[in-house]
Coordinates of N, CA and C in Angstrom, one line a residue:
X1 N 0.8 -1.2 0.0 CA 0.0 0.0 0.0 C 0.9 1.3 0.0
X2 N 2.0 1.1 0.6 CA 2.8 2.6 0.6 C 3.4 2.9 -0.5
X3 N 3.8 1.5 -1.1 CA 4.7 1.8 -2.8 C 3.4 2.0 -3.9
X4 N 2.1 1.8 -3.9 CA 1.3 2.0 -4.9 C 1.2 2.9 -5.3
X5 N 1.2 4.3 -4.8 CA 1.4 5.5 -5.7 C 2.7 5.9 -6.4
X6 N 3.8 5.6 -5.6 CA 5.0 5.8 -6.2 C 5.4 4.7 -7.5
X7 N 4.9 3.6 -7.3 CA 4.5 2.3 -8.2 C 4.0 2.7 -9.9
X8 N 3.1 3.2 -9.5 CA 1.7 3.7 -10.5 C 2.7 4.9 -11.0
X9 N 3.2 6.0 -10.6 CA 4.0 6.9 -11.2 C 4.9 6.6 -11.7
X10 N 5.6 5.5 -11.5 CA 6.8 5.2 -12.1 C 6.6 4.0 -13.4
X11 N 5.2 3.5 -13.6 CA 5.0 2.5 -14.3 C 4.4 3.8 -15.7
X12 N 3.8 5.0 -15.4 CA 3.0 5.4 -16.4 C 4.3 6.5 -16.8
X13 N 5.2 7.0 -16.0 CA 6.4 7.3 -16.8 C 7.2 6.7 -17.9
X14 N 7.4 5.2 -17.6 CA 8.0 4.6 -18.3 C 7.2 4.0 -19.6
X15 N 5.7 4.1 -19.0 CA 5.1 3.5 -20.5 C 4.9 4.9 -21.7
X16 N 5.1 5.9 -20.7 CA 4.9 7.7 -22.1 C 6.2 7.3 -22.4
X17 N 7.6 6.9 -21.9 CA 8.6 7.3 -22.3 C 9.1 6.3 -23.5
X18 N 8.7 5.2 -23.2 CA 8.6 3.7 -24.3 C 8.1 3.8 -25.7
X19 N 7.1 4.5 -25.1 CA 5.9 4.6 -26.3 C 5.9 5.4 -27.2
X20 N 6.9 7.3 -26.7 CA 7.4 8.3 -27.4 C 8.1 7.9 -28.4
X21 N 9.0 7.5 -27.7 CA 10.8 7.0 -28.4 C 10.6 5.8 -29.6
X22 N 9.4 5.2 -29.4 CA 9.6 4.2 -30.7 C 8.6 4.4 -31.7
X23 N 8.2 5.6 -31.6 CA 7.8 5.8 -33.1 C 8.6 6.7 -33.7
X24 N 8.8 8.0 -33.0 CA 9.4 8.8 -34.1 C 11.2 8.4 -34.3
X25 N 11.6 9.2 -35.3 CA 13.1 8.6 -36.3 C 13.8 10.3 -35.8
X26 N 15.2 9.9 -35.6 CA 15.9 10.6 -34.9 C 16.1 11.8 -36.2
X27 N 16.1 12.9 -35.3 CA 16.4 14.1 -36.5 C 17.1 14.4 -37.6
X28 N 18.0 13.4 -37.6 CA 19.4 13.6 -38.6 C 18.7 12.7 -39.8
X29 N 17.4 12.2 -39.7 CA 17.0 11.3 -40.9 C 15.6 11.7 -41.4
X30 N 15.9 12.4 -42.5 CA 14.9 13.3 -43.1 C 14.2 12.2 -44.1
X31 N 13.2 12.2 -44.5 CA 12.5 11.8 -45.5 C 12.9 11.3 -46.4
X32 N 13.0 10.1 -47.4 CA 13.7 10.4 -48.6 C 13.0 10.2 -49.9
X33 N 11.5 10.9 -49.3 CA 11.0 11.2 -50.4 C 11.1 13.3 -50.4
X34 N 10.9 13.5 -49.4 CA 11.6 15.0 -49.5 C 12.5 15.2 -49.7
X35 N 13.8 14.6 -50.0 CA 15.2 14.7 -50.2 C 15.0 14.6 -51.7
X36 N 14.2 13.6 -52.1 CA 13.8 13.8 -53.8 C 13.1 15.3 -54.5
X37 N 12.1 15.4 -53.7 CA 11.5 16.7 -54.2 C 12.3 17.6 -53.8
X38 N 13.4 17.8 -52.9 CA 14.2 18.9 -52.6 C 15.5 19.2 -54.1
X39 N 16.0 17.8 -54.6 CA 16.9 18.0 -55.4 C 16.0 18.2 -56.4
X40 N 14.5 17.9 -56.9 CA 13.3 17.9 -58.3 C 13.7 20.0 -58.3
X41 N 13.0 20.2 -56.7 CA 13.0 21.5 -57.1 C 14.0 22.2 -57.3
X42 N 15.4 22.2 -56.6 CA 16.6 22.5 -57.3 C 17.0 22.5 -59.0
X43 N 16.6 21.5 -59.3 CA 17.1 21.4 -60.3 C 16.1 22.6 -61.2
X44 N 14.8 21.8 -61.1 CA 14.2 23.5 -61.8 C 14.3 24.9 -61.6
X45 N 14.8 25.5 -60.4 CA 15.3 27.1 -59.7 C 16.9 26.7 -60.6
X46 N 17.2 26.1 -61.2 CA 18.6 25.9 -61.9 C 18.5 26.4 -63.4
X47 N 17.0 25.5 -63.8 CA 16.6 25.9 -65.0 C 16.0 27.5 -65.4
X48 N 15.7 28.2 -64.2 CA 14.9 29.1 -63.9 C 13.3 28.9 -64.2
X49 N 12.8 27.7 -63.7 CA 11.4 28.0 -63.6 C 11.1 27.6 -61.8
X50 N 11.2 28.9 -61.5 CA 10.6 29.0 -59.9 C 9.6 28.6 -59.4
X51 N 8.3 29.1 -60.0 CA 6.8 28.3 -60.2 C 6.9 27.2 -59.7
X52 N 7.7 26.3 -60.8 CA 8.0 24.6 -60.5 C 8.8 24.3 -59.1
X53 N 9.6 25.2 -58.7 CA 10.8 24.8 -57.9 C 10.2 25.3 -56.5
X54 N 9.5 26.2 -56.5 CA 8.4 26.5 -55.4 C 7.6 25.6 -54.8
X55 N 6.8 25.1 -56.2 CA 5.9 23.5 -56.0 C 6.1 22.4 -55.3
X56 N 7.4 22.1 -56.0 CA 8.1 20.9 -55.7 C 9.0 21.2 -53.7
X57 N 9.6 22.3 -54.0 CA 10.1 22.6 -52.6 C 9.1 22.7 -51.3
X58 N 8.0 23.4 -51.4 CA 7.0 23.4 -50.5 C 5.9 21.9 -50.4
X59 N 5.8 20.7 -51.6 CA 5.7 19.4 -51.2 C 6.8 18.8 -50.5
X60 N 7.8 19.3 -50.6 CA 9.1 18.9 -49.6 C 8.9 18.6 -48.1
X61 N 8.8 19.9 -48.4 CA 8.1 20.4 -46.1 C 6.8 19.6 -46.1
X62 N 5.8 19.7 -47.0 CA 4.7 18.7 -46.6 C 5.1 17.7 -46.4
X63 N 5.7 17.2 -46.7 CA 6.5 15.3 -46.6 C 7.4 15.6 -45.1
X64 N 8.2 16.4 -45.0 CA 9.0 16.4 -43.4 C 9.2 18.0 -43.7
X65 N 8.8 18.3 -42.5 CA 8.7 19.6 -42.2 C 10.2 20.4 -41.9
X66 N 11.2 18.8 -41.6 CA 12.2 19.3 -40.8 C 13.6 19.5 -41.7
X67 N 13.0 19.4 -43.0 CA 14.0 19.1 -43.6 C 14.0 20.9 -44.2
X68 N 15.5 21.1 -43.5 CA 15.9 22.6 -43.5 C 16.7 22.8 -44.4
X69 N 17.1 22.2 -45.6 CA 17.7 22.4 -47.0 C 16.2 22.7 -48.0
X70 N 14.9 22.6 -47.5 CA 14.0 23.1 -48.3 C 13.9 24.8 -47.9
X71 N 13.9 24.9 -47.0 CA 13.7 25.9 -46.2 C 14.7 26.8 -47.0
X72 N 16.1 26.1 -47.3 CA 17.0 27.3 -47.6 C 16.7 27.6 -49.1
X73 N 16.5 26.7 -50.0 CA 15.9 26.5 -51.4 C 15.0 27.5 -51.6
X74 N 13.6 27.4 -50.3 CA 12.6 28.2 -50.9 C 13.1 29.4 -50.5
X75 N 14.2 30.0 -49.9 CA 14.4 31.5 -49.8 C 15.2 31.5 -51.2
X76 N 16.0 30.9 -51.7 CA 16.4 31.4 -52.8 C 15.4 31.3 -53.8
X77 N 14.2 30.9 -53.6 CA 13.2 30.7 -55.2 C 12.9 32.1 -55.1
X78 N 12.5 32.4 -53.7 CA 11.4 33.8 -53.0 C 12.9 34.9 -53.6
X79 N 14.2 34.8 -53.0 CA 15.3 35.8 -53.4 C 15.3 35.9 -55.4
X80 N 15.1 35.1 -56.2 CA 14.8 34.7 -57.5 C 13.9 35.6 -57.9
X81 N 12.7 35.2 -57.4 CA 11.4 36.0 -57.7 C 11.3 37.6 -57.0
X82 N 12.6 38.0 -56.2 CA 12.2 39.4 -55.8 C 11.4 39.6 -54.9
X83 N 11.1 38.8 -53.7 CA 10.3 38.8 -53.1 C 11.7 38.3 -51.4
X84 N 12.2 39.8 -51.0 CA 13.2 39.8 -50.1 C 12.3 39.1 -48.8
X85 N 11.3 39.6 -48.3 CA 10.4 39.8 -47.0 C 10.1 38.1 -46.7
X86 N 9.4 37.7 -47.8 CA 9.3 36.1 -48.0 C 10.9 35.1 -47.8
X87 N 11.9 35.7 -48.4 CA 12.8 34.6 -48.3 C 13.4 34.9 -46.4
X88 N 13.5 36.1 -46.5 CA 13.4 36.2 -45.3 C 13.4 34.9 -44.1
X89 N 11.8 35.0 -44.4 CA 10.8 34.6 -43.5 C 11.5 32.8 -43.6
X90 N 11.7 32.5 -44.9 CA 12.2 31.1 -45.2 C 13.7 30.7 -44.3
X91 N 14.1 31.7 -44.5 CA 16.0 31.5 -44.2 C 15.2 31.3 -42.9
X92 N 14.9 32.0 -42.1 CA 14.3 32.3 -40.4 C 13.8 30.7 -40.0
X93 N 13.3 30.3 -41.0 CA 12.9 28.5 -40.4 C 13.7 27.5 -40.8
X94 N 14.7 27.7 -41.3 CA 15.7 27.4 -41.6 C 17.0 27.4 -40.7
X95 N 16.9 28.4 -40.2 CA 17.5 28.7 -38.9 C 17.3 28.6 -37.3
X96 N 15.7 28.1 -37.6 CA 14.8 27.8 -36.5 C 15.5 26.2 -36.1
X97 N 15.8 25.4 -37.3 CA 16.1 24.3 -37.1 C 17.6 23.8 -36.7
X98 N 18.3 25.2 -37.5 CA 19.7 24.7 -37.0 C 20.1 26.2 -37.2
X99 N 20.4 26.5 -35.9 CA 20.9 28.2 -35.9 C 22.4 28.9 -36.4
X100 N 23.3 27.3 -36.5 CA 24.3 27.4 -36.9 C 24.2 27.5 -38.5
X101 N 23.0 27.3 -39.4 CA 23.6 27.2 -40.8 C 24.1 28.0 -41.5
X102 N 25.2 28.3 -42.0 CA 25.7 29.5 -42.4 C 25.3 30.0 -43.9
X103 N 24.9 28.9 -44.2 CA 24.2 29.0 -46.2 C 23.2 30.0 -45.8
X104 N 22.4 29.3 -44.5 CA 20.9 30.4 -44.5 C 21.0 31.8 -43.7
X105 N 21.9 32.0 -42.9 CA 22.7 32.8 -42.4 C 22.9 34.0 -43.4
X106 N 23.5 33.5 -44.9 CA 24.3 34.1 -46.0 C 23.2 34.5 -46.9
X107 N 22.0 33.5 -46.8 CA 21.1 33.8 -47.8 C 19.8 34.9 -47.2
X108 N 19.8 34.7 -46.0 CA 19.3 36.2 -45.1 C 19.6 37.1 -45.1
X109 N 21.2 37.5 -45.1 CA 21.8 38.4 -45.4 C 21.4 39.0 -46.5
X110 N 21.7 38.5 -47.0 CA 21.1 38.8 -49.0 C 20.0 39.8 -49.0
X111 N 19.1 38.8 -48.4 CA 17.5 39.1 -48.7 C 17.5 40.6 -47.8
X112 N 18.1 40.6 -46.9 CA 17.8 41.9 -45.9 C 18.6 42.9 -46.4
X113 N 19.6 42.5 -47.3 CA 20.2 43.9 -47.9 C 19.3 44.2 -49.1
X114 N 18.7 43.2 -49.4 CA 17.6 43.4 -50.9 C 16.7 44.5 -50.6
X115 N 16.5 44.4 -49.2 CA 15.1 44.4 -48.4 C 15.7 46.1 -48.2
X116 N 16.9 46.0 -47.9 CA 17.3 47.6 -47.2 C 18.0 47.6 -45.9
X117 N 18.0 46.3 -45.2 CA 17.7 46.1 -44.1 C 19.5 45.8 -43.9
X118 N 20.2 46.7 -44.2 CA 22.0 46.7 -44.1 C 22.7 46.0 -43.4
X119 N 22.2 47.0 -41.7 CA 22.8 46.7 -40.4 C 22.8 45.3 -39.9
X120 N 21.0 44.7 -40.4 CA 21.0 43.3 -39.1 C 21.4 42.2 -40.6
X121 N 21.9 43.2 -41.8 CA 22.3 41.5 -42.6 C 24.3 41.8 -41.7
X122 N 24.5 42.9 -41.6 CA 26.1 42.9 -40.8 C 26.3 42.2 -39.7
X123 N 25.1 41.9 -38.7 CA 24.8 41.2 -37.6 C 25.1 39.6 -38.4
X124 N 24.4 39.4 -39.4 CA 24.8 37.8 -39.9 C 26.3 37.6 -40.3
X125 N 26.6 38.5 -40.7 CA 27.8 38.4 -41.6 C 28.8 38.6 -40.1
X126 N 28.8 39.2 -39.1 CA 29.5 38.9 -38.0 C 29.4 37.3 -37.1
X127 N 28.3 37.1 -37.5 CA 27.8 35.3 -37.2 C 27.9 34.2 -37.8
X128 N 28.4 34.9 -39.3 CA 29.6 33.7 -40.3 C 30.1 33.6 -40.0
X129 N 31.1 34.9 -39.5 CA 32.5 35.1 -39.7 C 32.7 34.3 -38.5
X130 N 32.1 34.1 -37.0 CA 32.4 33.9 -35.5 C 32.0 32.4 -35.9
X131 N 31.3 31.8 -36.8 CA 31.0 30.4 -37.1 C 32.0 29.6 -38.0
X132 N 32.6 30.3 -38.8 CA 33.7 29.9 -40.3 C 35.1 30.5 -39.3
X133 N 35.7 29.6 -38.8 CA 37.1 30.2 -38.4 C 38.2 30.5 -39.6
X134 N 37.9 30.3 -40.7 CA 38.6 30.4 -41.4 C 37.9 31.1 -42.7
X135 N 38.5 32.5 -43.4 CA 37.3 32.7 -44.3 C 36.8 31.9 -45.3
X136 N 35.6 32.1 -45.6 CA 34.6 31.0 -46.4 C 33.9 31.8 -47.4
X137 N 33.4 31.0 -48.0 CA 33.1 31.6 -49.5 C 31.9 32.7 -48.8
X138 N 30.7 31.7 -48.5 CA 29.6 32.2 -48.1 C 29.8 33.8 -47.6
X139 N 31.1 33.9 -46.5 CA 31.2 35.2 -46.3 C 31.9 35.8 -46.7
X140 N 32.3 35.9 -47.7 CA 33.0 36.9 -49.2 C 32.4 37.3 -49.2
X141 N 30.8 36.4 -50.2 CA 29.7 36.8 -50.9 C 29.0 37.6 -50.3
X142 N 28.7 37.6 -49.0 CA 27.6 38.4 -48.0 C 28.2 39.8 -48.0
X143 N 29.8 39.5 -47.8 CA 30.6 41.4 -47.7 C 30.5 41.7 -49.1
X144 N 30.3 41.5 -49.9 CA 30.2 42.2 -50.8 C 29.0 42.4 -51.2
X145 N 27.5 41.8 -50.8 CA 27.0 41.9 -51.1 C 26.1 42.9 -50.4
X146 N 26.9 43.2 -49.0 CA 26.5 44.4 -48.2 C 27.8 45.2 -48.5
X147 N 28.8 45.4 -49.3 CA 29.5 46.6 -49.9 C 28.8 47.4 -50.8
X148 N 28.2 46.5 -51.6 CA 27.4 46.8 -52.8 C 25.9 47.9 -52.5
X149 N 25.7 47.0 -51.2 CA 24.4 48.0 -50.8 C 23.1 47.4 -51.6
X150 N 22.2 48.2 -51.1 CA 20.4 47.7 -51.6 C 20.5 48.2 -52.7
X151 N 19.6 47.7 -53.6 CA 19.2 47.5 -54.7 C 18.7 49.2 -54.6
X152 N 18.9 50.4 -56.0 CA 18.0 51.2 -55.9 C 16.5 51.4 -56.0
X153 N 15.5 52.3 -55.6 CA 14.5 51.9 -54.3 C 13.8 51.7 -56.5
X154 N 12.4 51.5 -56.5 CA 12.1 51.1 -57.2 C 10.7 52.0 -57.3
X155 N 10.6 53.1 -58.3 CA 9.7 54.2 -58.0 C 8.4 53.5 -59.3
X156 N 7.4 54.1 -58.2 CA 6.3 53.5 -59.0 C 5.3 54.9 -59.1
X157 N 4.4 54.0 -60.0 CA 3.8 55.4 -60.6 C 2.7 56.1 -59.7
X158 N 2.7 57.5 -59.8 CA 1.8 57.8 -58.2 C 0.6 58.6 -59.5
X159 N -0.4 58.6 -58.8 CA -1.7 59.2 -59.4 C -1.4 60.8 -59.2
X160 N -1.4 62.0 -59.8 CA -1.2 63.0 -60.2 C -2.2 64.0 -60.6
X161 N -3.0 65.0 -60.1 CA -3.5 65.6 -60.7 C -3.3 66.4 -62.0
X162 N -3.3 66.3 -63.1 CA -2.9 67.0 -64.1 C -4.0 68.3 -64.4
X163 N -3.5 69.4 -64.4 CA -4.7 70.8 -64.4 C -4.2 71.1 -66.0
X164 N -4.8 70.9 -66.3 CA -5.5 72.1 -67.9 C -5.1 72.9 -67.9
X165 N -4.8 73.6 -69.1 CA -4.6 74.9 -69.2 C -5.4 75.5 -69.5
X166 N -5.4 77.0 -69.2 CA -6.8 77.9 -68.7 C -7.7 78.2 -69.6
X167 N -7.5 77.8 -70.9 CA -8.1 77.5 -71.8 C -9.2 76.7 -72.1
X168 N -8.4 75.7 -71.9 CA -8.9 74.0 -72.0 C -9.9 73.9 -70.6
X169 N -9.5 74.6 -69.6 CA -10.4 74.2 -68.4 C -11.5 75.1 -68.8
X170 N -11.6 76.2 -69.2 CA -13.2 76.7 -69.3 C -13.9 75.8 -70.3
X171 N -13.5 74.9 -71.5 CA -13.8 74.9 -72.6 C -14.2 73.4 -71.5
X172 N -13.6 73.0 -70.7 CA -14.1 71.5 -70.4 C -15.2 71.8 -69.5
X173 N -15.5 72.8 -68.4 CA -16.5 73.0 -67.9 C -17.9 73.4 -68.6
X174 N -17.3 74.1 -70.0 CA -18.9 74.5 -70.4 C -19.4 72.5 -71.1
X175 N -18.5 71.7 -71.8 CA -18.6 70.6 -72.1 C -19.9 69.9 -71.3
X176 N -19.5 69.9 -69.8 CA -20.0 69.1 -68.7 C -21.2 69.4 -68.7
X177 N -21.8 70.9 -68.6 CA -22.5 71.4 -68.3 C -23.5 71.2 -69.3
X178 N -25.0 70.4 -69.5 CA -25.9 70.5 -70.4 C -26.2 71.6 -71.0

């Protein structure tokens, strides 16, 4: 009677702990049907059709979510297509999964100088450089790609009142007027 609660606790620990551990597959073993669709979409962002390499990369994560070489892929489809804020967001889960990656580290950088965003891609490129003891390609490309600076800003067309000349404006009012 005195061991039955301590009994009962230690039997329903051991059966969550048995039970966890033998379904799921240890992290280092991704899918290898996502490892397929990860090289499918590569190869088309190679060809340049992004559309495709989008498709194929985001069935990737649906198949294993954890597989963080999609993750870096779809920031370069989204860096491809011009779309800085998005790849962003991709490198960021990418890095969710392994904070050391320095590809997604490099391809953030990118996107945040695309973006404008200078200082916090120099924040990455100081977290290559403290990760790569030795210089590495990845952070060449990032300093120069924050030497180079943001893209210039991209002016679009603004609605404008255009006024008539004082001519034309009486001659359009009597028009209107039955």
């Amino acid at each position: 009677m005195r061991f039955s609660p301590a009994a009962l606790a230690l039997a329903a620990t051991l059966a969550t702990l048995s039970s966890s551990s033998m379904g799921q597959k240890p992290d280092a073993q991704i899918d290898p049907r996502s490892m397929a669709l990860l090289a499918q979409g590569e190869g088309l962002l190679k060809a340049g059709n992004t559309a495709g390499a989008e498709d194929a990369l985001e069935t990737a994560l649906a198949v294993d979510p954890r597989n963080r070489a999609a993750f870096v892929a779809l920031g370069h489809v989204a860096t491809a297509q011009n779309l800085p804020g998005k790849a962003v967001r991709f490198y960021r889960s990418a890095l969710t999964l392994d904070p050391n990656d320095v590809s997604a580290l490099a391809g953030q950088g990118e996107a945040m100088v695309q973006k404008g965003a200078v200082e916090r891609a120099k924040v990455n490129l100081a977290r290559i450089n403290q990760l790569c003891k030795a210089p590495c390609a990845v952070s060449t490309q990032l300093a120069a790609v924050i030497a180079k600076g943001p893209p210039p800003a991209v002016q679009t067309a603004q609605a404008t009142a255009t006024v008539p000349p004082k001519g034309q404006e009486q001659a359009t009012q009597k028009q209107q007027k039955p």
